[in-house]
Amino acid sequence: IQTDQWVRAHAKEVASGRNRSLDDLHNEMAQRVPMGRIGTAEEFANMVLFLASDDAKMCTGHNYWVDAGWR
């Protein structure tokens, strides 16, 4: 999920001398994800909202992965 964590990771890379843009970091990480992109906080929140809604009242005892196949 794309969060400020990526900004902090990029800042550490820059501080250690690695010279690549934040967009390059995102693109590199996205290549590791089967869907080819990093998810957004909104996409994660949508799953939470679904599970908290009446639409999910028949969902029980499951693990839901919001990771675009990263596992």
XYZ file of N, CA, C and O in Angstrom:
284
model
N 0.850 -1.171 0.000
C 0.000 0.000 0.000
C 0.898 1.238 0.000
O 1.842 1.328 0.787
N 0.585 2.171 -0.860
C 1.394 3.388 -0.959
C 1.093 4.300 0.231
O -0.026 4.773 0.396
N 2.097 4.492 1.066
C 1.971 5.334 2.254
C 3.227 6.190 2.377
O 4.147 6.094 1.560
N 3.273 6.966 3.452
C 4.469 7.773 3.718
C 5.688 6.902 3.997
O 6.813 7.394 3.981
N 5.469 5.637 4.256
C 6.584 4.710 4.455
C 7.520 4.733 3.248
O 8.736 4.649 3.391
N 6.962 4.848 2.065
C 7.773 4.885 0.841
C 8.614 6.156 0.787
O 9.758 6.130 0.346
N 8.037 7.263 1.246
C 8.776 8.526 1.271
C 9.956 8.415 2.236
O 11.075 8.828 1.925
N 9.722 7.802 3.404
C 10.806 7.624 4.380
C 11.883 6.680 3.848
O 13.075 6.918 4.030
N 11.472 5.603 3.185
C 12.446 4.659 2.611
C 13.291 5.353 1.552
O 14.508 5.162 1.488
N 12.656 6.180 0.752
C 13.390 6.911 -0.286
C 14.380 7.887 0.348
O 15.528 8.001 -0.100
N 13.956 8.573 1.396
C 14.847 9.528 2.071
C 16.078 8.816 2.633
O 17.195 9.345 2.551
N 15.900 7.615 3.167
C 17.042 6.842 3.676
C 17.979 6.456 2.542
O 19.196 6.483 2.710
N 17.413 6.089 1.403
C 18.258 5.753 0.249
C 19.074 6.955 -0.191
O 20.267 6.831 -0.461
N 18.432 8.103 -0.284
C 19.130 9.327 -0.702
C 20.239 9.656 0.297
O 21.353 9.989 -0.095
N 19.938 9.519 1.589
C 20.940 9.808 2.628
C 22.128 8.862 2.542
O 23.250 9.240 2.878
N 21.881 7.630 2.057
C 22.980 6.671 1.959
C 23.701 6.743 0.615
O 24.592 5.949 0.348
N 23.296 7.694 -0.229
C 24.006 7.903 -1.474
C 23.358 7.296 -2.705
O 23.866 7.457 -3.811
N 22.266 6.586 -2.553
C 21.592 6.012 -3.723
C 20.781 7.117 -4.383
O 19.951 7.751 -3.750
N 21.025 7.312 -5.644
C 20.429 8.440 -6.347
C 19.364 7.960 -7.325
O 19.657 7.689 -8.486
N 18.146 7.821 -6.842
C 17.017 7.535 -7.727
C 15.806 8.290 -7.196
O 15.716 8.615 -6.019
N 14.875 8.548 -8.071
C 13.708 9.328 -7.684
C 12.710 8.457 -6.915
O 12.747 7.223 -6.969
N 11.798 9.113 -6.222
C 10.734 8.407 -5.524
C 9.871 7.641 -6.526
O 9.461 6.513 -6.253
N 9.634 8.223 -7.685
C 8.880 7.521 -8.734
C 9.602 6.260 -9.179
O 8.966 5.234 -9.423
N 10.922 6.324 -9.287
C 11.692 5.124 -9.652
C 11.545 4.038 -8.592
O 11.414 2.857 -8.917
N 11.547 4.430 -7.312
C 11.349 3.468 -6.231
C 9.968 2.825 -6.355
O 9.828 1.608 -6.276
N 8.939 3.641 -6.554
C 7.579 3.110 -6.720
C 7.515 2.147 -7.901
O 6.918 1.065 -7.796
N 8.110 2.526 -9.015
C 8.078 1.672 -10.204
C 8.800 0.349 -9.974
O 8.333 -0.707 -10.411
N 9.931 0.408 -9.286
C 10.676 -0.818 -8.992
C 9.854 -1.748 -8.102
O 9.781 -2.953 -8.335
N 9.239 -1.191 -7.071
C 8.426 -2.003 -6.173
C 7.191 -2.551 -6.897
O 6.798 -3.694 -6.677
N 6.602 -1.759 -7.766
C 5.418 -2.199 -8.503
C 5.731 -3.395 -9.392
O 4.867 -4.250 -9.611
N 6.952 -3.479 -9.889
C 7.342 -4.613 -10.731
C 7.352 -5.920 -9.945
O 7.246 -6.995 -10.525
N 7.467 -5.835 -8.624
C 7.491 -7.029 -7.775
C 6.080 -7.532 -7.436
O 5.927 -8.614 -6.888
N 5.084 -6.713 -7.716
C 3.699 -7.033 -7.384
C 3.031 -7.632 -8.619
O 3.112 -7.053 -9.708
N 2.378 -8.791 -8.485
C 1.761 -9.422 -9.655
C 0.809 -8.515 -10.450
O 0.733 -8.625 -11.662
N 0.103 -7.601 -9.783
C -0.803 -6.700 -10.498
C -0.060 -5.559 -11.181
O -0.634 -4.803 -11.943
N 1.236 -5.417 -10.883
C 2.052 -4.411 -11.552
C 1.932 -3.003 -11.019
O 2.366 -2.054 -11.672
N 1.339 -2.854 -9.849
C 1.243 -1.517 -9.257
C 1.102 -1.642 -7.750
O 0.751 -2.691 -7.225
N 1.368 -0.537 -7.067
C 1.231 -0.470 -5.620
C -0.183 0.001 -5.308
O -0.695 0.924 -5.937
N -0.804 -0.629 -4.331
C -2.161 -0.253 -3.945
C -2.207 1.069 -3.202
O -1.196 1.568 -2.707
N -3.396 1.607 -3.114
C -3.594 2.875 -2.424
C -4.274 2.642 -1.079
O -4.909 1.612 -0.852
N -4.163 3.618 -0.200
C -4.833 3.548 1.095
C -6.348 3.474 0.891
O -7.045 2.789 1.640
N -6.841 4.147 -0.127
C -8.280 4.113 -0.419
C -8.737 2.692 -0.762
O -9.803 2.249 -0.325
N -7.932 1.961 -1.522
C -8.286 0.588 -1.865
C -8.333 -0.294 -0.620
O -9.219 -1.154 -0.482
N -7.405 -0.088 0.292
C -7.409 -0.824 1.548
C -8.649 -0.452 2.363
O -9.343 -1.317 2.895
N -8.926 0.840 2.443
C -10.089 1.314 3.199
C -11.388 0.760 2.619
O -12.317 0.450 3.368
N -11.448 0.593 1.300
C -12.650 0.046 0.687
C -12.921 -1.374 1.176
O -14.082 -1.754 1.379
N -11.878 -2.167 1.381
C -12.069 -3.519 1.911
C -12.584 -3.455 3.343
O -13.481 -4.194 3.731
N -12.009 -2.564 4.143
C -12.457 -2.404 5.525
C -13.925 -1.984 5.551
O -14.726 -2.538 6.319
N -14.284 -1.020 4.706
C -15.677 -0.566 4.656
C -16.613 -1.686 4.233
O -17.712 -1.836 4.779
N -16.188 -2.480 3.263
C -16.997 -3.611 2.832
C -17.221 -4.576 3.992
O -18.352 -4.983 4.273
N -16.140 -4.944 4.684
C -16.264 -5.909 5.777
C -17.101 -5.373 6.936
O -17.732 -6.148 7.656
N -17.130 -4.063 7.108
C -17.920 -3.454 8.174
C -19.372 -3.209 7.759
O -20.195 -2.828 8.581
N -19.682 -3.465 6.495
C -21.023 -3.183 5.985
C -21.923 -4.415 6.035
O -21.465 -5.545 6.226
N -23.200 -4.183 5.829
C -24.152 -5.291 5.744
C -23.882 -6.174 4.531
O -24.294 -7.334 4.519
N -23.202 -5.664 3.517
C -22.874 -6.468 2.334
C -21.991 -7.660 2.677
O -21.949 -8.638 1.938
N -21.283 -7.583 3.794
C -20.368 -8.658 4.184
C -20.925 -9.516 5.319
O -20.192 -10.289 5.921
N -22.219 -9.421 5.559
C -22.770 -10.128 6.721
C -22.658 -11.643 6.626
O -22.711 -12.332 7.631
N -22.433 -12.180 5.442
C -22.254 -13.625 5.291
C -20.778 -14.034 5.267
O -20.469 -15.211 5.137
N -19.870 -13.085 5.397
C -18.436 -13.379 5.402
C -18.004 -13.682 6.837
O -18.152 -12.850 7.726
N -17.490 -14.889 7.045
C -17.040 -15.270 8.379
C -15.761 -16.084 8.280
O -15.568 -16.854 7.347
N -14.885 -15.887 9.235
C -13.710 -16.729 9.384
C -12.770 -16.799 8.201
O -12.270 -17.861 7.874
N -12.495 -15.697 7.566
C -11.608 -15.689 6.408
C -10.488 -14.678 6.597
O -10.610 -13.733 7.361
N -9.419 -14.877 5.851
C -8.356 -13.886 5.743
C -8.506 -13.217 4.388
O -8.598 -13.898 3.368
N -8.539 -11.914 4.390
C -8.640 -11.158 3.149
C -7.332 -10.410 2.945
O -6.909 -9.638 3.803
N -6.705 -10.653 1.841
C -5.427 -10.023 1.529
C -5.660 -8.888 0.541
O -6.174 -9.098 -0.547
N -5.280 -7.694 0.926
C -5.367 -6.520 0.061
C -3.926 -6.188 -0.322
O -3.335 -5.243 0.167
N -3.341 -7.053 -1.173
C -1.916 -6.929 -1.467
C -1.584 -7.130 -2.938
O -0.412 -7.241 -3.298
N -2.589 -7.195 -3.793
C -2.397 -7.347 -5.246
C -1.577 -8.587 -5.608
O -0.888 -8.620 -6.600
N -1.638 -9.598 -4.746
C -0.933 -10.838 -5.020
C 0.500 -10.884 -4.534
O 1.273 -11.744 -4.907
N 0.896 -9.932 -3.675
C 2.272 -9.813 -3.192
C 2.758 -11.067 -2.483
O 3.902 -11.460 -2.610
N 1.907 -11.717 -1.730
C 2.295 -12.874 -0.913
C 3.113 -13.774 -1.721
O 3.799 -14.492 -1.830
